[in-house]
Amino acid sequence: MRELADRPEEVPAVFAERFNSGDATALAQVYEEAAVLVPRPGDPVTGPALRTANGRLQALGAPIAVRPRHVYRSGDLALLVVDWVVDGTDREGRAVRLAGTATDVARRGPDGRWRYVIDNPFGTEARRSLAGEPEKPAEPAEPAEPAEPAL
């Protein structure tokens, strides 16, 4: 199995290989200890709930494929924009297809390896209401006074 990433652009490939291995412990190593996963827009999880959320997706048995679109690095932090798809057949023979564009943050640890700090697989997708409709974003408040021009 592939080692943890030496460069931020390698993190998605390491994630995919470990996800596809079915080894939940190996997959958990791709995350920092206090990392955040957003399995559904607007519902971040961390700790044991992060591992449970990834486990549910892994349990389908369909492989994930990833394609990094952008990687922006500043020192020990990186923003990754990654297209992904889980496509195949689940363990019960049903077709599975989930896809999205992730907006993720990775950080280089003291060991020099890059791990996810924030894994947001559905990127900017709107949070859904209970009725299944996208929630309407809040209207911006009217400023009390005209804003100063930016310098």
mmCIF file of C-alpha atoms in Angstrom:
data_model
loop_
_atom_site.group_PDB
_atom_site.id
_atom_site.type_symbol
_atom_site.label_atom_id
_atom_site.label_comp_id
_atom_site.label_asym_id
_atom_site.label_seq_id
_atom_site.Cartn_x
_atom_site.Cartn_y
_atom_site.Cartn_z
ATOM 1 C CA MET A 1 0.000 0.000 0.000
ATOM 2 C CA ARG A 2 1.151 3.501 -0.849
ATOM 3 C CA GLU A 3 2.809 5.545 1.909
ATOM 4 C CA LEU A 4 1.219 8.783 3.058
ATOM 5 C CA ALA A 5 1.719 11.720 0.685
ATOM 6 C CA ASP A 6 5.022 13.586 0.439
ATOM 7 C CA ARG A 7 3.342 16.346 -1.598
ATOM 8 C CA PRO A 8 -0.180 17.776 -1.300
ATOM 9 C CA GLU A 9 -1.147 16.778 -4.855
ATOM 10 C CA GLU A 10 -0.574 13.119 -3.862
ATOM 11 C CA VAL A 11 -3.143 13.119 -1.024
ATOM 12 C CA PRO A 12 -6.172 12.279 -3.235
ATOM 13 C CA ALA A 13 -4.390 9.281 -4.814
ATOM 14 C CA VAL A 14 -3.322 7.983 -1.399
ATOM 15 C CA PHE A 15 -6.902 8.423 -0.173
ATOM 16 C CA ALA A 16 -8.300 6.521 -3.187
ATOM 17 C CA GLU A 17 -5.872 3.620 -2.850
ATOM 18 C CA ARG A 18 -6.571 3.232 0.850
ATOM 19 C CA PHE A 19 -10.336 3.666 0.362
ATOM 20 C CA ASN A 20 -10.356 0.996 -2.351
ATOM 21 C CA SER A 21 -8.330 -1.385 -0.167
ATOM 22 C CA GLY A 22 -11.295 -1.622 2.221
ATOM 23 C CA ASP A 23 -8.916 -1.093 5.164
ATOM 24 C CA ALA A 24 -10.603 1.475 7.425
ATOM 25 C CA THR A 25 -7.504 1.856 9.598
ATOM 26 C CA ALA A 26 -5.319 2.635 6.584
ATOM 27 C CA LEU A 27 -7.896 5.147 5.356
ATOM 28 C CA ALA A 28 -8.060 6.864 8.767
ATOM 29 C CA GLN A 29 -4.297 7.534 8.561
ATOM 30 C CA VAL A 30 -4.909 9.935 5.643
ATOM 31 C CA TYR A 31 -6.562 12.328 8.141
ATOM 32 C CA GLU A 32 -5.133 14.410 10.974
ATOM 33 C CA GLU A 33 -6.406 13.381 14.402
ATOM 34 C CA ALA A 34 -8.788 16.369 14.683
ATOM 35 C CA ALA A 35 -9.789 16.407 10.995
ATOM 36 C CA VAL A 36 -13.270 17.341 9.813
ATOM 37 C CA LEU A 37 -15.258 15.406 7.197
ATOM 38 C CA VAL A 38 -18.441 16.805 5.660
ATOM 39 C CA PRO A 39 -20.309 13.650 4.519
ATOM 40 C CA ARG A 40 -23.453 15.714 3.774
ATOM 41 C CA PRO A 41 -23.404 19.435 3.002
ATOM 42 C CA GLY A 42 -23.762 21.384 6.234
ATOM 43 C CA ASP A 43 -23.153 18.372 8.529
ATOM 44 C CA PRO A 44 -19.468 18.198 9.515
ATOM 45 C CA VAL A 45 -18.208 15.281 11.619
ATOM 46 C CA THR A 46 -14.949 14.532 13.385
ATOM 47 C CA GLY A 47 -13.408 11.807 15.522
ATOM 48 C CA PRO A 48 -15.172 8.426 15.529
ATOM 49 C CA ALA A 49 -18.062 9.852 13.451
ATOM 50 C CA LEU A 50 -15.593 10.645 10.635
ATOM 51 C CA ARG A 51 -14.442 7.037 10.541
ATOM 52 C CA THR A 52 -18.056 5.797 10.657
ATOM 53 C CA ALA A 53 -19.071 8.056 7.749
ATOM 54 C CA ASN A 54 -16.163 6.862 5.607
ATOM 55 C CA GLY A 55 -16.905 3.277 6.650
ATOM 56 C CA ARG A 56 -20.472 3.491 5.344
ATOM 57 C CA LEU A 57 -19.192 4.548 1.936
ATOM 58 C CA GLN A 58 -16.400 1.971 1.940
ATOM 59 C CA ALA A 59 -18.884 -0.748 2.884
ATOM 60 C CA LEU A 60 -20.644 -0.308 -0.461
ATOM 61 C CA GLY A 61 -17.686 -2.096 -2.027
ATOM 62 C CA ALA A 62 -17.622 0.162 -5.110
ATOM 63 C CA PRO A 63 -14.277 1.793 -5.948
ATOM 64 C CA ILE A 64 -13.545 5.501 -5.885
ATOM 65 C CA ALA A 65 -11.636 7.295 -8.637
ATOM 66 C CA VAL A 66 -10.189 10.762 -8.066
ATOM 67 C CA ARG A 67 -8.876 13.484 -10.336
ATOM 68 C CA PRO A 68 -7.259 16.538 -8.739
ATOM 69 C CA ARG A 69 -8.345 19.667 -10.580
ATOM 70 C CA HIS A 70 -6.408 22.311 -8.598
ATOM 71 C CA VAL A 71 -3.868 22.296 -5.785
ATOM 72 C CA TYR A 72 -2.980 25.609 -4.142
ATOM 73 C CA ARG A 73 -0.219 25.506 -1.557
ATOM 74 C CA SER A 74 0.937 28.021 1.024
ATOM 75 C CA GLY A 75 3.705 26.677 3.221
ATOM 76 C CA ASP A 76 2.378 23.675 5.149
ATOM 77 C CA LEU A 77 -1.259 24.145 4.020
ATOM 78 C CA ALA A 78 -2.884 23.255 0.719
ATOM 79 C CA LEU A 79 -6.334 23.684 -0.798
ATOM 80 C CA LEU A 80 -7.295 20.825 -3.116
ATOM 81 C CA VAL A 81 -10.181 20.817 -5.571
ATOM 82 C CA VAL A 82 -10.777 17.202 -6.576
ATOM 83 C CA ASP A 83 -13.320 15.557 -8.867
ATOM 84 C CA TRP A 84 -14.303 12.099 -7.606
ATOM 85 C CA VAL A 85 -16.677 9.288 -8.466
ATOM 86 C CA VAL A 86 -17.699 6.086 -6.695
ATOM 87 C CA ASP A 87 -18.933 3.910 -9.537
ATOM 88 C CA GLY A 88 -19.621 0.203 -9.624
ATOM 89 C CA THR A 89 -21.747 -2.433 -8.006
ATOM 90 C CA ASP A 90 -22.380 -2.680 -4.280
ATOM 91 C CA ARG A 91 -22.032 -5.896 -2.291
ATOM 92 C CA GLU A 92 -25.690 -6.746 -3.009
ATOM 93 C CA GLY A 93 -25.332 -6.358 -6.776
ATOM 94 C CA ARG A 94 -26.968 -2.922 -7.090
ATOM 95 C CA ALA A 95 -25.489 -0.216 -9.284
ATOM 96 C CA VAL A 96 -23.796 2.581 -7.320
ATOM 97 C CA ARG A 97 -22.808 5.965 -8.692
ATOM 98 C CA LEU A 98 -21.930 8.903 -6.454
ATOM 99 C CA ALA A 99 -19.879 11.826 -7.684
ATOM 100 C CA GLY A 100 -18.826 15.303 -6.695
ATOM 101 C CA THR A 101 -16.131 17.914 -6.601
ATOM 102 C CA ALA A 102 -14.377 18.122 -3.252
ATOM 103 C CA THR A 103 -12.884 21.205 -1.675
ATOM 104 C CA ASP A 104 -10.320 19.872 0.764
ATOM 105 C CA VAL A 105 -7.598 21.262 3.005
ATOM 106 C CA ALA A 106 -4.431 19.271 3.673
ATOM 107 C CA ARG A 107 -1.544 20.043 6.007
ATOM 108 C CA ARG A 108 2.035 18.820 6.190
ATOM 109 C CA GLY A 109 2.657 17.254 9.577
ATOM 110 C CA PRO A 110 5.846 17.212 11.641
ATOM 111 C CA ASP A 111 6.763 13.928 9.900
ATOM 112 C CA GLY A 112 6.694 15.678 6.496
ATOM 113 C CA ARG A 113 3.582 13.765 5.356
ATOM 114 C CA TRP A 114 0.430 15.471 4.080
ATOM 115 C CA ARG A 115 -2.979 14.616 5.560
ATOM 116 C CA TYR A 116 -6.502 15.942 5.277
ATOM 117 C CA VAL A 117 -7.521 18.556 7.845
ATOM 118 C CA ILE A 118 -10.874 19.220 6.135
ATOM 119 C CA ASP A 119 -12.444 16.776 3.682
ATOM 120 C CA ASN A 120 -15.499 18.325 2.039
ATOM 121 C CA PRO A 121 -16.428 15.856 -0.733
ATOM 122 C CA PHE A 122 -19.451 17.786 -1.985
ATOM 123 C CA GLY A 123 -17.623 21.116 -2.226
ATOM 124 C CA THR A 124 -20.034 23.998 -2.597
ATOM 125 C CA GLU A 125 -23.191 21.908 -2.994
ATOM 126 C CA ALA A 126 -26.087 23.458 -1.081
ATOM 127 C CA ARG A 127 -27.371 21.874 2.102
ATOM 128 C CA ARG A 128 -30.726 20.156 1.495
ATOM 129 C CA SER A 129 -33.874 20.887 3.488
ATOM 130 C CA LEU A 130 -35.961 18.097 5.002
ATOM 131 C CA ALA A 131 -38.113 18.210 1.845
ATOM 132 C CA GLY A 132 -35.025 17.533 -0.277
ATOM 133 C CA GLU A 133 -34.863 21.016 -1.772
ATOM 134 C CA PRO A 134 -31.673 23.096 -1.540
ATOM 135 C CA GLU A 135 -31.860 25.503 1.373
ATOM 136 C CA LYS A 136 -32.066 29.117 0.360
ATOM 137 C CA PRO A 137 -28.944 31.036 1.396
ATOM 138 C CA ALA A 138 -29.457 33.764 3.966
ATOM 139 C CA GLU A 139 -29.906 37.222 2.514
ATOM 140 C CA PRO A 140 -26.990 39.517 3.305
ATOM 141 C CA ALA A 141 -27.794 42.213 5.842
ATOM 142 C CA GLU A 142 -28.002 45.766 4.568
ATOM 143 C CA PRO A 143 -24.991 47.758 5.728
ATOM 144 C CA ALA A 144 -25.805 50.564 8.169
ATOM 145 C CA GLU A 145 -23.386 52.901 6.403
ATOM 146 C CA PRO A 146 -21.775 52.767 2.977
ATOM 147 C CA ALA A 147 -18.728 50.535 2.998
ATOM 148 C CA GLU A 148 -15.293 52.117 2.771
ATOM 149 C CA PRO A 149 -13.566 51.431 -0.544
ATOM 150 C CA ALA A 150 -10.891 48.744 -0.388
ATOM 151 C CA LEU A 151 -7.302 49.939 -0.660
#
